[in-house]
Short mmCIF file of C-alpha atoms in Angstrom, two decimals:
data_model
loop_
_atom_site.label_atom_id
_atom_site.label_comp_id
_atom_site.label_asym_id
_atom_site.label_seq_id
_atom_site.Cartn_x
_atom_site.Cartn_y
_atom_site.Cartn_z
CA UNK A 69 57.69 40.82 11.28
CA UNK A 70 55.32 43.32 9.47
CA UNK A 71 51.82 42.94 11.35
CA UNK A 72 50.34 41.92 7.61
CA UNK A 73 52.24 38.67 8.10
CA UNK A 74 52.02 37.93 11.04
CA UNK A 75 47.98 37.42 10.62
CA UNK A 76 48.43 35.66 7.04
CA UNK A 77 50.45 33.49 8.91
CA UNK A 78 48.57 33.04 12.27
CA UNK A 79 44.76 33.18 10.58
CA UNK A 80 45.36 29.12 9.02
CA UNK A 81 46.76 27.85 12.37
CA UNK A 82 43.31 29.56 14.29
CA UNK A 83 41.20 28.25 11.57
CA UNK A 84 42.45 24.56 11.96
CA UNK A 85 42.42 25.09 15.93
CA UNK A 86 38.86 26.38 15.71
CA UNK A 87 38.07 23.15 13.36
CA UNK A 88 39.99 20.32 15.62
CA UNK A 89 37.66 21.72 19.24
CA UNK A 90 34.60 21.15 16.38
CA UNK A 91 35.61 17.46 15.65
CA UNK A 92 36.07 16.97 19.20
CA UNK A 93 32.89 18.05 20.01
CA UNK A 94 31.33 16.01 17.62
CA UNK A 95 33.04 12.83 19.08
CA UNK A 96 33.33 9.74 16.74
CA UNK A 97 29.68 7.96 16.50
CA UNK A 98 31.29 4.74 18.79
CA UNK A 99 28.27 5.31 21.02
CA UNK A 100 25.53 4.78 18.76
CA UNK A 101 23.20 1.73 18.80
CA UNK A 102 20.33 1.73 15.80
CA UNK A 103 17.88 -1.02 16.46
CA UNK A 104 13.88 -1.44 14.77
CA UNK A 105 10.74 -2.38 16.87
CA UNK A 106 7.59 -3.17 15.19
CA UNK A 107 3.81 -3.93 17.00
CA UNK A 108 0.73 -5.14 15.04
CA UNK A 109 -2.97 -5.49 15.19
CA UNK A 110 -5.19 -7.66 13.46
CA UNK A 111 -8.25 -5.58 11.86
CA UNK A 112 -10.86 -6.72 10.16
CA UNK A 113 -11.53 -6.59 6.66
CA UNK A 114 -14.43 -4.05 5.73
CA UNK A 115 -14.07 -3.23 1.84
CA UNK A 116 -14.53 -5.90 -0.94
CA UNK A 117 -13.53 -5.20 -4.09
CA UNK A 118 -14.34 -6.89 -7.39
CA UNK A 119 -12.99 -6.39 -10.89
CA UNK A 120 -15.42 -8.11 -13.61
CA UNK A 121 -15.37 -7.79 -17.70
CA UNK A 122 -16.86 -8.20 -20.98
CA UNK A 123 -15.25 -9.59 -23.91
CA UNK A 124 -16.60 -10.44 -27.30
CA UNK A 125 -14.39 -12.26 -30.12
CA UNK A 126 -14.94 -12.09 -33.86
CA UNK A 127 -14.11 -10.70 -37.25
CA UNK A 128 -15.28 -7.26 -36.49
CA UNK A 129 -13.82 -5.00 -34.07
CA UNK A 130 -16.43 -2.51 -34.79
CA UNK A 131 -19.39 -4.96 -33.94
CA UNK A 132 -17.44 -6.17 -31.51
CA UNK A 133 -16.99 -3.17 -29.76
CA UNK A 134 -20.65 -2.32 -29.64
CA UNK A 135 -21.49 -5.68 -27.98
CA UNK A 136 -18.84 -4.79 -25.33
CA UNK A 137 -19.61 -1.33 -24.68
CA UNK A 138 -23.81 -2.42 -24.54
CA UNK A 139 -22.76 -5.15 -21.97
CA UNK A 140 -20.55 -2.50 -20.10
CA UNK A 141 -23.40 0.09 -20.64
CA UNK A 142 -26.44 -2.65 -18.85
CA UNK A 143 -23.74 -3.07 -15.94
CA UNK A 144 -23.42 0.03 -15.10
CA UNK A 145 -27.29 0.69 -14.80
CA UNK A 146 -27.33 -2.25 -12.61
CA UNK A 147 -24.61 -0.68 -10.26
CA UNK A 148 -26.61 2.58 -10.36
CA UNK A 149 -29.58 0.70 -8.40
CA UNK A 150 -26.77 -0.14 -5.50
CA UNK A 151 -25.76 3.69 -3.67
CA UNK A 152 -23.22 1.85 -1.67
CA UNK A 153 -21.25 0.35 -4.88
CA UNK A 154 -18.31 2.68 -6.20
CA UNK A 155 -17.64 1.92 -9.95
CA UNK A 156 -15.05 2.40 -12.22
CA UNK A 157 -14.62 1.64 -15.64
CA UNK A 158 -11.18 0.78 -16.75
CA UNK A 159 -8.79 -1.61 -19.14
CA UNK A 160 -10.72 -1.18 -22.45
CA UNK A 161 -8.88 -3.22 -25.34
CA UNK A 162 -8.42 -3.66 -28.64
CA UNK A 163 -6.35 -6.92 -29.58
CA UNK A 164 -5.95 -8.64 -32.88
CA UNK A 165 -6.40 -12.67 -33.14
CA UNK A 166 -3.91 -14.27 -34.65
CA UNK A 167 -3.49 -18.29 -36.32
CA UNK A 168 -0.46 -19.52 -38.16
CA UNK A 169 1.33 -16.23 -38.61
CA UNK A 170 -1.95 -13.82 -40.05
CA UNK A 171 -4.62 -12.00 -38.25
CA UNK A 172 -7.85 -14.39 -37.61
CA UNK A 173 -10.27 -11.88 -35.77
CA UNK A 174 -10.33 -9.47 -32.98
CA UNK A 175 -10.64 -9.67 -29.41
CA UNK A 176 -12.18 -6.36 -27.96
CA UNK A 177 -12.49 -6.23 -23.82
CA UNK A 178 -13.44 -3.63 -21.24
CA UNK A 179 -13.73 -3.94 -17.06
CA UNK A 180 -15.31 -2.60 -14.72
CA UNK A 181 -13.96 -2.12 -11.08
CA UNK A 182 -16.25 -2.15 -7.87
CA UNK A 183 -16.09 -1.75 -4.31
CA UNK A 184 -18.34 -1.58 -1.28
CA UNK A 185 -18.44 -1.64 2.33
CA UNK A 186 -21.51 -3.47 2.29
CA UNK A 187 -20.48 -7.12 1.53
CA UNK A 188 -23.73 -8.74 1.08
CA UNK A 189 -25.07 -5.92 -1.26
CA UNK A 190 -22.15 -6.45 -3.95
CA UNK A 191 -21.88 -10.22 -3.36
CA UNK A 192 -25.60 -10.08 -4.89
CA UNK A 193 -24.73 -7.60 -7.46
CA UNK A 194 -21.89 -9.54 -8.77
CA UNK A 195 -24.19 -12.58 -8.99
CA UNK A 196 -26.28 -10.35 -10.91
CA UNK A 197 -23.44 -8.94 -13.47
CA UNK A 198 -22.65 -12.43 -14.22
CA UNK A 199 -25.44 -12.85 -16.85
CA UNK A 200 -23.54 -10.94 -19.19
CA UNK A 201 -20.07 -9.96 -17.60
CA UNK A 202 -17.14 -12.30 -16.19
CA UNK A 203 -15.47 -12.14 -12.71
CA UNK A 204 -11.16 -11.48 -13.00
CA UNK A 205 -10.70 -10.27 -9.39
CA UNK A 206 -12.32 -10.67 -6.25
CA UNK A 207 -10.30 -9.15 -3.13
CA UNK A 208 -11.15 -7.69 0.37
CA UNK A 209 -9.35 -4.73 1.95
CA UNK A 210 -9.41 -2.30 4.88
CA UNK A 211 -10.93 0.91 4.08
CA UNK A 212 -8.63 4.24 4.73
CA UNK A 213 -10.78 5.17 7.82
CA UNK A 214 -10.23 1.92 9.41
CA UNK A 215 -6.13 1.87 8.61
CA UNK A 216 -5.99 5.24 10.10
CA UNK A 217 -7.88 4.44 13.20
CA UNK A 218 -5.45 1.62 13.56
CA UNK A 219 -2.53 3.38 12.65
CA UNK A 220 -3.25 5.61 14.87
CA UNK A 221 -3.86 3.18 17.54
CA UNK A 222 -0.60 1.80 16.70
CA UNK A 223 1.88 4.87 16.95
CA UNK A 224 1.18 5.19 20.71
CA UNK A 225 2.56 1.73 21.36
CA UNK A 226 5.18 1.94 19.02
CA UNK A 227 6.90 4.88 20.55
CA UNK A 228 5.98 3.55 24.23
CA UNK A 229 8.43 -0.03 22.58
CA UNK A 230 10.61 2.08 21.79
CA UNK A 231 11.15 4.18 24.72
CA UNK A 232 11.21 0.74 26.54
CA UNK A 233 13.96 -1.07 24.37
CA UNK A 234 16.14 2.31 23.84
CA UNK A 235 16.05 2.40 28.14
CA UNK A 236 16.58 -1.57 28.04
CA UNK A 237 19.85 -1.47 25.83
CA UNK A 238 21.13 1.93 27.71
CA UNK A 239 20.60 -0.17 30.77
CA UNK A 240 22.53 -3.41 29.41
CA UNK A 241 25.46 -1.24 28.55
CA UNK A 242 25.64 0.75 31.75
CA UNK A 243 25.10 3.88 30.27
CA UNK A 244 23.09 6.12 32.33
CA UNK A 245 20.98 7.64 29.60
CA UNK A 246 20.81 8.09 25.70
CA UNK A 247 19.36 10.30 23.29
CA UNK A 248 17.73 10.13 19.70
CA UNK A 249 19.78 10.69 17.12
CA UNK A 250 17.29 9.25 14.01
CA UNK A 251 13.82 8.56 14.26
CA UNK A 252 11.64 7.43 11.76
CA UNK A 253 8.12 5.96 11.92
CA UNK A 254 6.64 3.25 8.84
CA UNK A 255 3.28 1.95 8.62
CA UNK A 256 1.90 -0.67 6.67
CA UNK A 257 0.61 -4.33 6.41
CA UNK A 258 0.66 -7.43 5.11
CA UNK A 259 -0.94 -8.84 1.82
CA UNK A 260 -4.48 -8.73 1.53
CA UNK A 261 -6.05 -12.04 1.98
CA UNK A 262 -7.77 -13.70 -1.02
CA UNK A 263 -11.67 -14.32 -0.38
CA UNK A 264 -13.11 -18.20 -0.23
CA UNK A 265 -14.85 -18.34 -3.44
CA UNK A 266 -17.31 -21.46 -2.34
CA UNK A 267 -19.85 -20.49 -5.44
CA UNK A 268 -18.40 -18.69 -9.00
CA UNK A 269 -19.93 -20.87 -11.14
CA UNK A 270 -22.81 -20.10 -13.84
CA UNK A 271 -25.43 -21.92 -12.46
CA UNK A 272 -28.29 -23.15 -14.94
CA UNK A 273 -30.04 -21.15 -17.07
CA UNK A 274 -33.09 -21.00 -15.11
CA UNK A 275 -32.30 -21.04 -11.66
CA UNK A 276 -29.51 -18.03 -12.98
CA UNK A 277 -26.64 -16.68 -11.55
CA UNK A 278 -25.45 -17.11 -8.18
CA UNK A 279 -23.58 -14.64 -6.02
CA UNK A 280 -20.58 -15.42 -4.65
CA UNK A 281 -20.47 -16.69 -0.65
CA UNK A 282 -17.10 -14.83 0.07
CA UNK A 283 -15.38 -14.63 3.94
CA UNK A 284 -13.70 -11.43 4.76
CA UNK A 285 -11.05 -12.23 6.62
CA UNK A 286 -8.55 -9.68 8.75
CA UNK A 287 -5.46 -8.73 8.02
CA UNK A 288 -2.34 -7.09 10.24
CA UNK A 289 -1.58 -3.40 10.61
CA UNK A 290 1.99 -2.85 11.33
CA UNK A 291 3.51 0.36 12.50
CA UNK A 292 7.07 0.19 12.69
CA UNK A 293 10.03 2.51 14.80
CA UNK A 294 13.36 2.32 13.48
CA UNK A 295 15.64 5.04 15.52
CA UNK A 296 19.29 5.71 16.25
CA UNK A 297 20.22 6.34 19.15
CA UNK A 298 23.14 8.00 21.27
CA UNK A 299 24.35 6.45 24.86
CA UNK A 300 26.00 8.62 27.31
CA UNK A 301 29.69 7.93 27.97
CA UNK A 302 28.91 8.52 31.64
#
C-alpha cells in the first residue's frame, strides 16, 4: 500500500482515538452537585428620599406653566438654604383636560426629587415646601457607602457558608473532597420599607405646614453564593 494511503487512511482513526481519551477525560458531569447559600444583615436605613410637585389646572398652558415653573423656581431656593439636601428636578408635563369628548383646559406639572442623610433637616424642609408644592413619594433607603460596607461584610461569610455546606454534602456522600466548578456571587436586598407618615396633612393656615414625623426603619442586605461543584469519585 503506497505510504500516501496508508496515512489518509490511518490520520481519521488517530484523530477519533485522540478525541475518545479527551471525552474520557472529561468524564460525564454525574458527580456534580449545584446548591445556593444566602446570609443577611439587617442595616439601618440612613437616606430619605422625597419626591414632591406642583401642578396648576386651567385654560392656559402658557399661564399655567409660569405658575408651575415660579412654584418650582421658590422650591428650589428653599432647598439651596439646606447643604445636605440633593435636588433634582424631573417629570415636567404638559397634559390636555378633557370633558365629553373635547379639550376643557390644561393640566401642566413638574417635580422635584430630594434626598438627604440628615432626616430631621428634610423632614422640616418638606414641611416647608408644602405651602406651595404637594408630597407624591416619601421613601427611605441605604446609602451606597453603607450597602458596600455591608456587602462587604457579607462576602466573607458567604464564602466561609459555602466552604462549610460544599464540605458538608462531600461529607454526606462519602466523597473525600470536591472542587468548584461554577461560582458566582449576587448581592442585593429586599424592598425598601415605606416610612410611617403620622402627620401629611395641611395644617391651618396660621399655625402652617407641618413636617412630616417619618421612622426609618432597616432593611436586609443579602449576599448570595450559588456554585457548582465537583465530588471526587474516590
Amino acid at each position: 500500500m503506497p505510504h500516501t494511503l496508508r496515512f489518509l487512511l490511518f490520520t481519521p482513526l488517530l484523530f477519533l482515538l485522540h478525541a475518545a481519551a479527551v471525552h474520557a477525560d472529561a468524564g460525564p458531569d454525574y458527580n456534580q452537585v449545584s446548591f445556593s447559600v444566602a446570609v443577611s444583615e439587617t442595616v439601618d436605613n440612613d437616606l430619605l428620599h422625597a419626591v414632591l410637585y406642583a401642578e396648576r389646572e386651567g385654560s392656559g398652558p402658557a399661564i399655567l406653566a409660569n405658575q408651575v415653573n415660579r412654584g418650582i423656581e421658590w422650591a428650589l431656593e428653599e432647598v439651596r438654604r439646606e447643604p445636605l439636601v440633593k435636588v433634582q428636578t424631573s417629570g415636567y408635563q404638559t397634559h390636555p383636560v378633557y370633558h365629553k369628548g373635547a379639550i376643557a383646559g390644561w393640566r401642566v406639572t413638574q417635580s422635584i426629587s430630594l434626598e438627604s442623610g440628615d432626616t430631621a433637616a428634610l423632614s422640616a424642609l418638606i414641611g416647608r415646601l408644602q405651602q406651595r408644592l404637594a408630597v407624591r413619594q416619601l421613601d427611605f433607603r441605604i446609602s451606597d457607602l453603607t450597602r458596600d460596607a455591608a456587602e462587604a461584610r457579607l462576602i466573607g461569610r458567604a464564602m466561609a457558608a459555602f466552604s462549610q455546606r460544599a464540605a458538608l454534602i462531600a461529607a454526606q456522600l462519602e466523597r473525600r473532597d470536591y472542587r468548584i466548578i461554577t461560582l458566582n456571587l449576587r448581592t442585593g436586598g429586599g424592598r425598601p420599607p415605606q416610612p410611617m407618615l403620622r402627620s401629611m396633612a395641611m395644617a391651618s393656615a396660621d399655625a402652617g405646614p407641618t413636617a412630616p414625623s417619618l421612622e426609618a426603619g432597616t432593611q436586609e442586605v443579602t449576599v448570595t453564593v450559588d456554585a457548582t461543584v465537583e465530588l471526587s469519585v474516590n
